mmCIF file of C-alpha atoms in Angstrom:
data_model
loop_
_atom_site.group_PDB
_atom_site.id
_atom_site.type_symbol
_atom_site.label_atom_id
_atom_site.label_comp_id
_atom_site.label_asym_id
_atom_site.label_seq_id
_atom_site.Cartn_x
_atom_site.Cartn_y
_atom_site.Cartn_z
ATOM 1 C CA MET A 1 22.035 21.557 9.654
ATOM 2 C CA SER A 2 18.492 21.857 10.001
ATOM 3 C CA GLU A 3 17.924 18.321 8.202
ATOM 4 C CA HIS A 4 20.773 16.917 10.538
ATOM 5 C CA MET A 5 18.453 18.011 13.367
ATOM 6 C CA GLN A 6 15.217 16.466 11.532
ATOM 7 C CA LEU A 7 16.984 13.007 11.204
ATOM 8 C CA SER A 8 18.259 13.230 15.168
ATOM 9 C CA LEU A 9 14.651 13.913 16.010
ATOM 10 C CA ALA A 10 12.857 11.193 13.793
ATOM 11 C CA LEU A 11 15.445 8.628 15.663
ATOM 12 C CA CYS A 12 14.847 9.860 18.495
ATOM 13 C CA ARG A 13 10.948 9.361 17.990
ATOM 14 C CA ILE A 14 11.325 5.952 16.588
ATOM 15 C CA GLY A 15 13.360 5.337 19.905
ATOM 16 C CA LEU A 16 10.458 6.565 21.895
ATOM 17 C CA TYR A 17 7.948 4.914 20.050
ATOM 18 C CA THR A 18 9.879 1.514 20.282
ATOM 19 C CA CYS A 19 10.630 2.055 24.221
ATOM 20 C CA PHE A 20 6.530 2.539 24.533
ATOM 21 C CA ARG A 21 6.083 -0.600 22.635
ATOM 22 C CA ALA A 22 7.983 -2.726 24.883
ATOM 23 C CA LEU A 23 6.714 -1.124 28.083
ATOM 24 C CA CYS A 24 3.212 -1.186 27.435
ATOM 25 C CA CYS A 25 3.567 -4.626 25.948
ATOM 26 C CA LYS A 26 1.942 -3.653 23.205
ATOM 27 C CA GLY A 27 2.790 -5.928 20.421
ATOM 28 C CA PRO A 28 1.633 -5.042 16.869
ATOM 29 C CA PRO A 29 -2.266 -5.895 16.970
ATOM 30 C CA PRO A 30 -3.232 -9.137 15.882
ATOM 31 C CA PRO A 31 -3.616 -9.391 12.003
ATOM 32 C CA ARG A 32 -7.532 -9.605 10.729
ATOM 33 C CA PRO A 33 -7.859 -12.698 9.356
ATOM 34 C CA GLU A 34 -8.669 -12.655 5.089
ATOM 35 C CA TYR A 35 -10.937 -14.267 2.895
ATOM 36 C CA ASP A 36 -10.589 -14.344 -1.055
ATOM 37 C CA VAL A 37 -14.048 -13.475 -2.688
ATOM 38 C CA VAL A 38 -15.162 -12.866 -6.364
ATOM 39 C CA CYS A 39 -17.379 -9.992 -7.019
ATOM 40 C CA VAL A 40 -19.423 -10.228 -10.270
ATOM 41 C CA GLY A 41 -22.765 -8.756 -11.798
ATOM 42 C CA LEU A 42 -23.843 -7.246 -14.966
ATOM 43 C CA THR A 43 -22.316 -3.877 -16.128
ATOM 44 C CA GLY A 44 -23.659 -1.084 -14.728
ATOM 45 C CA ALA A 45 -24.936 -2.794 -11.303
ATOM 46 C CA GLY A 46 -22.732 -0.824 -9.368
ATOM 47 C CA LYS A 47 -19.971 -2.965 -8.110
ATOM 48 C CA THR A 48 -16.600 -0.792 -8.348
ATOM 49 C CA SER A 49 -19.160 2.019 -6.885
ATOM 50 C CA LEU A 50 -19.969 -0.052 -4.042
ATOM 51 C CA LEU A 51 -16.309 -1.372 -3.519
ATOM 52 C CA SER A 52 -14.999 2.062 -4.040
ATOM 53 C CA HIS A 53 -17.276 3.281 -1.123
ATOM 54 C CA LEU A 54 -16.478 0.806 1.311
ATOM 55 C CA CYS A 55 -12.392 1.949 0.510
ATOM 56 C CA SER A 56 -13.516 5.518 1.219
ATOM 57 C CA GLU A 57 -12.187 6.427 -1.965
ATOM 58 C CA GLY A 58 -13.880 8.663 -4.211
ATOM 59 C CA SER A 59 -16.499 7.717 -6.957
ATOM 60 C CA ASP A 60 -16.152 10.580 -9.465
ATOM 61 C CA HIS A 61 -13.583 8.880 -11.415
ATOM 62 C CA ILE A 62 -15.045 5.114 -12.175
ATOM 63 C CA VAL A 63 -15.862 4.324 -15.285
ATOM 64 C CA PRO A 64 -16.549 0.673 -16.484
ATOM 65 C CA THR A 65 -14.177 -2.132 -15.322
ATOM 66 C CA THR A 66 -12.278 -3.480 -18.002
ATOM 67 C CA GLY A 67 -10.559 -6.059 -16.838
ATOM 68 C CA PHE A 68 -10.288 -7.183 -13.018
ATOM 69 C CA SER A 69 -9.899 -5.346 -10.235
ATOM 70 C CA ILE A 70 -8.527 -6.764 -6.745
ATOM 71 C CA LYS A 71 -8.770 -5.024 -3.675
ATOM 72 C CA ALA A 72 -8.438 -5.538 -0.293
ATOM 73 C CA VAL A 73 -11.302 -4.241 1.522
ATOM 74 C CA PRO A 74 -11.094 -3.841 5.365
ATOM 75 C CA PHE A 75 -13.978 -4.577 7.824
ATOM 76 C CA PRO A 76 -13.283 -4.663 11.562
ATOM 77 C CA ASN A 77 -12.855 -7.937 12.047
ATOM 78 C CA ALA A 78 -11.830 -9.353 8.489
ATOM 79 C CA ILE A 79 -9.985 -8.083 5.461
ATOM 80 C CA LEU A 80 -11.649 -9.395 1.871
ATOM 81 C CA ASN A 81 -9.392 -9.635 -1.106
ATOM 82 C CA VAL A 82 -12.266 -9.135 -3.643
ATOM 83 C CA LYS A 83 -11.431 -9.919 -7.351
ATOM 84 C CA GLU A 84 -14.257 -7.563 -9.028
ATOM 85 C CA LEU A 85 -14.505 -8.286 -12.245
ATOM 86 C CA GLY A 86 -15.932 -6.157 -15.148
ATOM 87 C CA GLY A 87 -19.542 -7.186 -16.211
ATOM 88 C CA ALA A 88 -19.688 -6.320 -19.735
ATOM 89 C CA ASP A 89 -20.411 -9.055 -22.638
ATOM 90 C CA ASN A 90 -16.781 -9.190 -24.013
ATOM 91 C CA ILE A 91 -15.560 -9.719 -20.613
ATOM 92 C CA LYS A 92 -18.120 -11.731 -18.649
ATOM 93 C CA LYS A 93 -17.050 -14.871 -20.775
ATOM 94 C CA TYR A 94 -13.868 -14.810 -18.632
ATOM 95 C CA TRP A 95 -15.464 -14.622 -15.186
ATOM 96 C CA SER A 96 -15.125 -18.527 -14.462
ATOM 97 C CA ARG A 97 -11.440 -18.137 -15.009
ATOM 98 C CA TYR A 98 -11.287 -16.565 -11.995
ATOM 99 C CA TYR A 99 -13.698 -18.521 -9.671
ATOM 100 C CA GLN A 100 -10.622 -20.875 -8.245
ATOM 101 C CA GLY A 101 -9.533 -20.235 -4.752
ATOM 102 C CA SER A 102 -12.375 -18.071 -4.172
ATOM 103 C CA GLN A 103 -14.061 -18.325 -0.642
ATOM 104 C CA GLY A 104 -17.402 -16.485 -1.073
ATOM 105 C CA VAL A 105 -19.191 -14.861 -4.228
ATOM 106 C CA VAL A 106 -20.701 -11.150 -3.891
ATOM 107 C CA PHE A 107 -23.217 -10.431 -6.672
ATOM 108 C CA VAL A 108 -24.348 -7.291 -7.701
ATOM 109 C CA LEU A 109 -27.535 -6.225 -9.319
ATOM 110 C CA ASP A 110 -29.102 -3.218 -10.619
ATOM 111 C CA SER A 111 -33.080 -3.461 -8.887
ATOM 112 C CA ALA A 112 -33.759 -0.528 -11.433
ATOM 113 C CA SER A 113 -32.708 -2.032 -14.071
ATOM 114 C CA SER A 114 -35.016 -2.785 -17.323
ATOM 115 C CA ASP A 115 -36.970 -6.391 -17.216
ATOM 116 C CA GLU A 116 -34.409 -7.930 -20.097
ATOM 117 C CA ASP A 117 -31.599 -6.630 -17.567
ATOM 118 C CA LEU A 118 -33.408 -8.097 -14.888
ATOM 119 C CA GLU A 119 -33.723 -11.549 -16.632
ATOM 120 C CA ALA A 120 -30.235 -11.791 -17.705
ATOM 121 C CA ALA A 121 -28.958 -10.852 -14.163
ATOM 122 C CA ARG A 122 -31.136 -13.642 -12.927
ATOM 123 C CA ASN A 123 -29.299 -16.085 -15.402
ATOM 124 C CA GLU A 124 -25.974 -15.125 -14.502
ATOM 125 C CA LEU A 125 -26.648 -15.102 -10.699
ATOM 126 C CA HIS A 126 -28.007 -18.958 -11.637
ATOM 127 C CA SER A 127 -24.853 -20.062 -13.302
ATOM 128 C CA ALA A 128 -23.144 -18.678 -10.465
ATOM 129 C CA LEU A 129 -24.653 -20.538 -7.721
ATOM 130 C CA GLN A 130 -24.582 -23.930 -9.901
ATOM 131 C CA HIS A 131 -21.132 -23.187 -10.994
ATOM 132 C CA PRO A 132 -18.877 -26.160 -9.679
ATOM 133 C CA GLN A 133 -16.481 -23.908 -8.379
ATOM 134 C CA LEU A 134 -18.823 -21.427 -6.186
ATOM 135 C CA CYS A 135 -21.590 -23.908 -5.574
ATOM 136 C CA THR A 136 -20.603 -24.570 -2.338
ATOM 137 C CA LEU A 137 -19.792 -21.012 -1.041
ATOM 138 C CA PRO A 138 -21.464 -18.260 0.992
ATOM 139 C CA PHE A 139 -22.766 -15.837 -1.587
ATOM 140 C CA LEU A 140 -24.028 -12.341 -1.064
ATOM 141 C CA ILE A 141 -26.555 -10.763 -3.155
ATOM 142 C CA LEU A 142 -26.870 -6.955 -3.160
ATOM 143 C CA ALA A 143 -29.929 -5.844 -4.714
ATOM 144 C CA ASN A 144 -28.134 -2.175 -5.655
ATOM 145 C CA HIS A 145 -29.519 0.976 -6.647
ATOM 146 C CA GLN A 146 -32.426 1.071 -3.756
ATOM 147 C CA ASP A 147 -32.178 4.383 -3.829
ATOM 148 C CA LYS A 148 -33.851 4.383 -7.746
ATOM 149 C CA PRO A 149 -37.585 4.734 -7.830
ATOM 150 C CA ALA A 150 -37.898 2.129 -10.253
ATOM 151 C CA ALA A 151 -36.124 -0.129 -7.701
ATOM 152 C CA ARG A 152 -37.847 -3.879 -7.232
ATOM 153 C CA THR A 153 -37.754 -4.274 -3.320
ATOM 154 C CA PRO A 154 -35.369 -7.002 -2.119
ATOM 155 C CA ASN A 155 -38.372 -8.938 -1.479
ATOM 156 C CA GLN A 156 -39.344 -8.627 -5.131
ATOM 157 C CA ILE A 157 -35.776 -9.502 -6.271
ATOM 158 C CA LYS A 158 -36.176 -12.744 -3.907
ATOM 159 C CA LYS A 159 -38.933 -13.712 -5.641
ATOM 160 C CA TYR A 160 -38.273 -13.190 -9.438
ATOM 161 C CA PHE A 161 -34.464 -14.862 -8.804
ATOM 162 C CA GLU A 162 -36.098 -17.902 -7.532
ATOM 163 C CA LEU A 163 -33.760 -17.875 -4.538
ATOM 164 C CA GLU A 164 -35.810 -19.852 -2.298
ATOM 165 C CA PRO A 165 -36.145 -23.036 -4.228
ATOM 166 C CA LEU A 166 -32.954 -22.776 -6.194
ATOM 167 C CA ALA A 167 -30.313 -21.529 -3.191
ATOM 168 C CA ARG A 168 -31.852 -23.899 -0.773
ATOM 169 C CA GLY A 169 -29.270 -25.420 1.142
ATOM 170 C CA LYS A 170 -26.514 -23.114 0.275
ATOM 171 C CA ARG A 171 -25.440 -20.348 2.471
ATOM 172 C CA TRP A 172 -26.522 -16.920 0.609
ATOM 173 C CA ILE A 173 -27.663 -13.597 2.168
ATOM 174 C CA LEU A 174 -29.784 -10.924 -0.220
ATOM 175 C CA GLU A 175 -30.096 -7.674 0.926
ATOM 176 C CA GLY A 176 -30.887 -3.774 -0.624
ATOM 177 C CA SER A 177 -27.917 -1.895 -1.068
ATOM 178 C CA SER A 178 -27.408 1.704 -1.945
ATOM 179 C CA THR A 179 -24.304 3.807 -2.073
ATOM 180 C CA ASP A 180 -26.671 6.826 -0.101
ATOM 181 C CA ASN A 181 -26.223 4.192 2.564
ATOM 182 C CA MET A 182 -23.071 2.795 3.258
ATOM 183 C CA GLU A 183 -23.805 2.109 7.008
ATOM 184 C CA ALA A 184 -26.423 -0.657 5.819
ATOM 185 C CA VAL A 185 -23.822 -2.113 2.928
ATOM 186 C CA LYS A 186 -21.044 -2.402 5.418
ATOM 187 C CA GLU A 187 -23.573 -4.329 7.814
ATOM 188 C CA SER A 188 -24.441 -6.920 4.652
ATOM 189 C CA PHE A 189 -20.937 -7.359 4.222
ATOM 190 C CA GLY A 190 -20.517 -8.145 8.499
ATOM 191 C CA GLN A 191 -23.233 -11.000 7.821
ATOM 192 C CA PHE A 192 -21.526 -12.049 5.159
ATOM 193 C CA ILE A 193 -18.185 -12.809 6.676
ATOM 194 C CA SER A 194 -19.939 -14.427 9.395
ATOM 195 C CA LEU A 195 -20.619 -16.773 6.623
ATOM 196 C CA LEU A 196 -17.197 -16.764 5.980
ATOM 197 C CA GLU A 197 -16.107 -17.724 9.118
ATOM 198 C CA ASP A 198 -18.280 -20.086 10.416
ATOM 199 C CA LYS A 199 -17.879 -22.839 7.266
ATOM 200 C CA ASP A 200 -19.617 -25.636 9.017
ATOM 201 C CA THR A 201 -22.426 -23.843 10.487
ATOM 202 C CA GLU A 202 -26.528 -24.066 9.509
ATOM 203 C CA PRO A 203 -26.915 -22.125 6.183
ATOM 204 C CA ALA A 204 -28.504 -18.559 7.298
ATOM 205 C CA ARG A 205 -31.149 -17.069 5.139
ATOM 206 C CA ILE A 206 -32.333 -13.429 5.216
ATOM 207 C CA MET B 1 -5.093 -14.394 -3.916
ATOM 208 C CA LYS B 2 -2.608 -14.319 -0.700
ATOM 209 C CA VAL B 3 0.599 -12.806 -0.937
ATOM 210 C CA GLN B 4 3.416 -15.335 -0.097
ATOM 211 C CA GLN B 5 5.586 -13.548 2.362
ATOM 212 C CA GLY B 6 8.775 -15.234 2.998
ATOM 213 C CA CYS B 7 12.466 -13.940 3.782
ATOM 214 C CA ASN B 8 15.365 -16.557 3.570
ATOM 215 C CA SER B 9 15.600 -18.757 0.646
ATOM 216 C CA SER B 10 17.206 -21.280 2.721
ATOM 217 C CA ASP B 11 14.063 -21.349 4.708
ATOM 218 C CA MET B 12 12.261 -21.949 1.602
ATOM 219 C CA GLY B 13 14.421 -24.934 0.669
ATOM 220 C CA ILE B 14 14.965 -23.119 -2.708
ATOM 221 C CA PRO B 15 18.602 -23.516 -3.604
ATOM 222 C CA VAL B 16 20.734 -20.152 -3.526
ATOM 223 C CA ARG B 17 21.052 -18.403 -7.027
ATOM 224 C CA THR B 18 23.448 -15.832 -8.497
ATOM 225 C CA GLU B 19 22.960 -13.118 -10.637
ATOM 226 C CA GLU B 20 26.053 -14.586 -13.014
ATOM 227 C CA GLU B 21 24.062 -17.915 -13.164
ATOM 228 C CA LEU B 22 21.071 -16.917 -14.226
ATOM 229 C CA ARG B 23 22.354 -14.575 -16.753
ATOM 230 C CA ARG B 24 23.511 -17.789 -18.498
ATOM 231 C CA ASN B 25 20.060 -19.172 -18.719
ATOM 232 C CA THR B 26 17.866 -19.036 -21.568
ATOM 233 C CA VAL B 27 14.624 -18.605 -19.669
ATOM 234 C CA ILE B 28 14.552 -17.134 -16.139
ATOM 235 C CA THR B 29 12.056 -18.693 -13.633
ATOM 236 C CA PRO B 30 10.226 -17.557 -10.555
ATOM 237 C CA GLU B 31 12.598 -20.200 -8.660
ATOM 238 C CA ASP B 32 15.539 -18.722 -10.252
ATOM 239 C CA VAL B 33 15.040 -15.164 -8.791
ATOM 240 C CA LEU B 34 13.601 -16.555 -5.296
ATOM 241 C CA GLY B 35 17.596 -18.411 -4.741
ATOM 242 C CA LEU B 36 18.910 -14.426 -5.333
ATOM 243 C CA GLN B 37 20.365 -13.161 -1.988
ATOM 244 C CA LYS B 38 21.062 -9.705 -3.117
ATOM 245 C CA ILE B 39 19.597 -7.084 -5.432
ATOM 246 C CA THR B 40 20.929 -7.521 -8.971
ATOM 247 C CA LYS B 41 23.403 -5.305 -10.702
ATOM 248 C CA ASP B 42 21.829 -4.976 -13.481
ATOM 249 C CA TYR B 43 18.319 -5.860 -15.202
ATOM 250 C CA LEU B 44 17.938 -9.668 -16.014
ATOM 251 C CA CYS B 45 15.565 -9.265 -18.971
ATOM 252 C CA SER B 46 15.650 -6.195 -21.886
ATOM 253 C CA PRO B 47 12.547 -4.258 -22.306
ATOM 254 C CA GLU B 48 11.821 -6.150 -25.726
ATOM 255 C CA GLU B 49 11.445 -9.326 -23.772
ATOM 256 C CA ASN B 50 7.861 -7.917 -22.495
ATOM 257 C CA VAL B 51 5.934 -9.539 -25.500
ATOM 258 C CA HIS B 52 2.557 -9.405 -23.937
ATOM 259 C CA MET B 53 3.069 -5.517 -23.909
ATOM 260 C CA ILE B 54 2.129 -5.398 -20.293
ATOM 261 C CA ASP B 55 2.322 -1.614 -19.360
ATOM 262 C CA PHE B 56 2.070 -0.349 -15.885
ATOM 263 C CA THR B 57 -0.132 2.735 -15.659
ATOM 264 C CA ARG B 58 -0.636 3.914 -12.046
ATOM 265 C CA PHE B 59 0.667 3.111 -8.555
ATOM 266 C CA LYS B 60 -0.655 3.973 -5.148
ATOM 267 C CA ILE B 61 0.310 3.226 -1.812
ATOM 268 C CA ARG B 62 -2.302 3.631 1.311
ATOM 269 C CA ASP B 63 -1.830 2.933 4.889
ATOM 270 C CA MET B 64 -4.357 -0.031 5.561
ATOM 271 C CA GLU B 65 -5.001 1.332 9.497
ATOM 272 C CA THR B 66 -5.877 4.644 8.582
ATOM 273 C CA GLY B 67 -6.667 4.233 4.737
ATOM 274 C CA THR B 68 -4.842 7.352 4.388
ATOM 275 C CA VAL B 69 -3.062 7.806 0.704
ATOM 276 C CA LEU B 70 0.642 8.007 0.989
ATOM 277 C CA PHE B 71 1.770 7.764 -2.677
ATOM 278 C CA GLU B 72 0.220 8.094 -5.732
ATOM 279 C CA ILE B 73 1.947 8.195 -9.410
ATOM 280 C CA THR B 74 0.022 7.901 -12.724
ATOM 281 C CA LYS B 75 2.263 7.514 -16.191
ATOM 282 C CA PRO B 76 1.462 10.337 -18.337
ATOM 283 C CA PRO B 77 0.186 9.277 -21.597
ATOM 284 C CA THR B 78 2.731 8.854 -24.229
ATOM 285 C CA PRO B 79 2.464 12.081 -27.057
ATOM 286 C CA ALA B 80 1.600 10.980 -30.079
ATOM 287 C CA GLY B 81 4.572 10.466 -32.409
ATOM 288 C CA GLY B 82 6.098 10.849 -29.188
ATOM 289 C CA LYS B 83 10.096 11.322 -28.739
ATOM 290 C CA LYS B 84 11.955 8.581 -27.826
ATOM 291 C CA ASN B 85 13.152 8.391 -24.088
ATOM 292 C CA CYS B 86 17.068 8.368 -24.221
ATOM 293 C CA ASP B 87 17.170 6.060 -21.466
ATOM 294 C CA PRO B 88 15.647 2.807 -21.934
ATOM 295 C CA ASN B 89 15.266 2.175 -18.199
ATOM 296 C CA ALA B 90 13.505 5.079 -17.482
ATOM 297 C CA GLY B 91 10.212 3.356 -17.789
ATOM 298 C CA ARG B 92 11.292 0.559 -15.073
ATOM 299 C CA PHE B 93 13.032 2.593 -12.401
ATOM 300 C CA VAL B 94 11.381 4.359 -9.737
ATOM 301 C CA ARG B 95 12.989 6.374 -6.663
ATOM 302 C CA TYR B 96 10.833 6.454 -3.687
ATOM 303 C CA GLN B 97 11.540 9.293 -0.998
ATOM 304 C CA PHE B 98 9.905 8.359 2.359
ATOM 305 C CA THR B 99 9.908 10.114 5.777
ATOM 306 C CA PRO B 100 11.085 8.053 8.870
ATOM 307 C CA ALA B 101 7.872 7.449 9.650
ATOM 308 C CA PHE B 102 6.841 5.134 6.725
ATOM 309 C CA LEU B 103 9.049 2.758 8.423
ATOM 310 C CA LEU B 104 6.666 2.515 11.424
ATOM 311 C CA LEU B 105 3.640 1.238 9.425
ATOM 312 C CA ARG B 106 2.528 -2.141 9.721
ATOM 313 C CA GLN B 107 -0.020 -3.004 6.537
ATOM 314 C CA VAL B 108 0.399 -0.741 3.719
ATOM 315 C CA GLY B 109 -2.145 -1.571 0.639
ATOM 316 C CA ALA B 110 -0.006 -1.163 -3.093
ATOM 317 C CA THR B 111 -2.269 -0.795 -5.973
ATOM 318 C CA VAL B 112 -0.963 -1.035 -9.437
ATOM 319 C CA GLU B 113 -2.717 -0.565 -12.384
ATOM 320 C CA PHE B 114 -1.580 -2.400 -15.842
ATOM 321 C CA THR B 115 -2.700 -2.878 -19.470
ATOM 322 C CA VAL B 116 -2.339 -6.089 -21.597
ATOM 323 C CA GLY B 117 -1.909 -6.211 -24.889
ATOM 324 C CA ASN B 118 -4.375 -8.111 -27.221
ATOM 325 C CA THR B 119 -3.366 -11.573 -26.417
ATOM 326 C CA PRO B 120 -4.667 -13.044 -23.169
ATOM 327 C CA ILE B 121 -2.094 -13.948 -20.398
ATOM 328 C CA ASN B 122 -2.585 -17.177 -18.796
ATOM 329 C CA ASN B 123 -0.670 -17.118 -15.411
ATOM 330 C CA PHE B 124 1.233 -13.603 -14.137
ATOM 331 C CA ARG B 125 2.848 -13.481 -11.395
ATOM 332 C CA MET B 126 4.871 -10.906 -9.703
ATOM 333 C CA ILE B 127 8.174 -11.373 -7.255
ATOM 334 C CA GLU B 128 9.193 -8.365 -5.225
ATOM 335 C CA ARG B 129 12.655 -8.894 -2.950
ATOM 336 C CA HIS B 130 13.181 -6.116 -1.102
ATOM 337 C CA TYR B 131 17.009 -5.215 0.489
ATOM 338 C CA PHE B 132 18.864 -2.971 2.532
ATOM 339 C CA ARG B 133 22.427 -3.267 1.794
ATOM 340 C CA ASP B 134 22.272 -6.873 0.376
ATOM 341 C CA GLN B 135 20.236 -8.134 3.262
ATOM 342 C CA LEU B 136 17.286 -9.660 2.272
ATOM 343 C CA LEU B 137 14.198 -7.666 4.124
ATOM 344 C CA LYS B 138 10.976 -9.428 2.395
ATOM 345 C CA SER B 139 9.911 -11.261 -0.596
ATOM 346 C CA PHE B 140 6.838 -11.014 -1.760
ATOM 347 C CA ASP B 141 5.121 -13.340 -4.370
ATOM 348 C CA PHE B 142 2.056 -12.463 -5.972
ATOM 349 C CA GLU B 143 -0.275 -14.296 -8.642
ATOM 350 C CA PHE B 144 -2.370 -12.182 -10.543
ATOM 351 C CA GLY B 145 -3.217 -15.067 -12.578
ATOM 352 C CA PHE B 146 -5.295 -15.280 -15.895
ATOM 353 C CA CYS B 147 -5.555 -11.697 -17.434
ATOM 354 C CA MET B 148 -7.927 -10.972 -20.120
ATOM 355 C CA PRO B 149 -6.909 -9.810 -23.908
ATOM 356 C CA SER B 150 -6.606 -5.787 -24.155
ATOM 357 C CA SER B 151 -7.946 -5.293 -20.505
ATOM 358 C CA LYS B 152 -6.790 -2.982 -17.975
ATOM 359 C CA ASN B 153 -6.578 -4.745 -14.628
ATOM 360 C CA THR B 154 -6.048 -3.113 -11.037
ATOM 361 C CA CYS B 155 -4.486 -4.880 -8.004
ATOM 362 C CA GLU B 156 -4.054 -4.055 -4.501
ATOM 363 C CA HIS B 157 -2.258 -6.424 -2.394
ATOM 364 C CA ILE B 158 -1.455 -5.888 1.063
ATOM 365 C CA TYR B 159 2.223 -5.657 2.379
ATOM 366 C CA GLU B 160 2.953 -6.838 5.914
ATOM 367 C CA PHE B 161 6.196 -4.630 6.875
ATOM 368 C CA PRO B 162 8.797 -6.873 8.298
ATOM 369 C CA ALA B 163 9.404 -6.329 12.060
ATOM 370 C CA LEU B 164 12.810 -4.061 11.968
ATOM 371 C CA SER B 165 15.165 -3.630 14.716
ATOM 372 C CA GLU B 166 15.608 -0.096 15.771
ATOM 373 C CA GLU B 167 19.150 -0.381 14.701
ATOM 374 C CA ILE B 168 18.316 -1.284 11.112
ATOM 375 C CA MET B 169 15.759 1.288 10.816
ATOM 376 C CA ARG B 170 18.388 3.671 11.827
ATOM 377 C CA GLU B 171 20.922 2.724 9.523
ATOM 378 C CA MET B 172 17.838 2.761 6.780
ATOM 379 C CA ILE B 173 17.176 6.076 8.034
ATOM 380 C CA LEU B 174 20.581 7.614 7.801
ATOM 381 C CA HIS B 175 21.655 5.669 4.350
ATOM 382 C CA PRO B 176 18.745 6.925 1.679
ATOM 383 C CA TYR B 177 18.842 4.812 -1.362
ATOM 384 C CA GLU B 178 20.848 1.957 0.069
ATOM 385 C CA THR B 179 17.531 0.046 0.539
ATOM 386 C CA GLN B 180 16.384 -1.308 -3.031
ATOM 387 C CA SER B 181 13.981 -3.718 -4.468
ATOM 388 C CA ASP B 182 13.806 -5.845 -7.783
ATOM 389 C CA SER B 183 10.234 -6.735 -8.956
ATOM 390 C CA PHE B 184 10.017 -9.630 -11.368
ATOM 391 C CA TYR B 185 7.204 -10.394 -13.864
ATOM 392 C CA PHE B 186 6.819 -13.667 -15.074
ATOM 393 C CA VAL B 187 4.294 -15.032 -17.918
ATOM 394 C CA ASP B 188 3.769 -18.754 -17.535
ATOM 395 C CA ASN B 189 6.637 -18.789 -15.421
ATOM 396 C CA LYS B 190 9.075 -16.855 -17.532
ATOM 397 C CA LEU B 191 10.528 -13.868 -16.425
ATOM 398 C CA VAL B 192 9.239 -10.860 -19.171
ATOM 399 C CA MET B 193 9.880 -7.644 -17.325
ATOM 400 C CA HIS B 194 12.153 -6.681 -14.384
ATOM 401 C CA ASN B 195 11.602 -3.289 -12.515
ATOM 402 C CA LYS B 196 13.820 -1.503 -9.842
ATOM 403 C CA ALA B 197 13.482 0.882 -7.539
ATOM 404 C CA ASP B 198 15.442 2.435 -4.301
ATOM 405 C CA TYR B 199 13.936 3.789 -1.093
ATOM 406 C CA SER B 200 15.212 6.953 1.286
ATOM 407 C CA TYR B 201 13.243 7.412 4.370
ATOM 408 C CA SER B 202 15.297 10.362 5.849
ATOM 409 C CA GLY B 203 12.413 12.923 4.707
ATOM 410 C CA GLY B 204 14.705 14.801 2.035
ATOM 411 C CA PRO B 205 15.686 14.721 -1.566
#
């Protein structure tokens, strides 16, 4: 009996809701534009953690990605369909299989890693910047783990990675990041989205 | 990777196909299932045809407007030397129970997690068709693309709910499990898996 009432109430609610929408001329909100981006970086850089935080998901269960992880990351004015790829050696060799169709690249690196790992990250970033399927796309480079004492500053990273000469003529943004400050991360992505939106304008540099 | 969302096969210029016709083929292609006009009576392939050892391990739905997780299910690990399940279709059918409020959602993010056997897959594609009483509500077409060998992959795609009339919504709520879906999975354009689901929106069992 109560189930019947529940159903009737639910139907009434739906009826009222659709009336409300019709009366107030409230159509569905305009859909946000979507962009397909690929997210790469060495294992441990923090790709999965950053993306999980952006989606307001907890980070206790995070383990190294052993394949791809496609996630729809919502922002106020866009949705990024991010294809995140694991960074372990046995997975890195498949990265280029996922480049086709990308409209932008997010590259995450551990600012506090060893010199050796930083050099490996630099090599990977340079490869990506020069890859035929990525070389004309906007890049968001996140110098992650800024909260760690051993972290190099974004300026140091920019210098070491030779971004000024190497990425000249390309559209890229380099920002420090840390999961401790997700507001700043969201702002960095906001700037990246502007690059994705303005495909024809002047390259922006930070 | 945008999800292609269409409705009627005729709108997309695809010839109408029947289940009986498809069963006569040795291979079933994406174009074949895009021509289906209603839910299939039975599975179009056997579990043995999943030669790539694709296994779905987790499924989650969240409301894109609020981020609220609406539903989540993880496949329990098979116990070592486990009993063989008496129902061969148990792993490929799910029954969903939602409240009527679910039909008011506009954008839902559905996350699927799956593992792949030790050979790479060149082109993995999913076509999912939702029907209410043999009326096609929505068709989703998603290309996962390349899958690395021995990988565990997750994919979330956004479902835009079709605009449903109040009348249809009412009928869907009053008639649980008459909303059904077929999920077809293809490797290199050949059907390898077929999952089914049905849905209740009445808020009860």
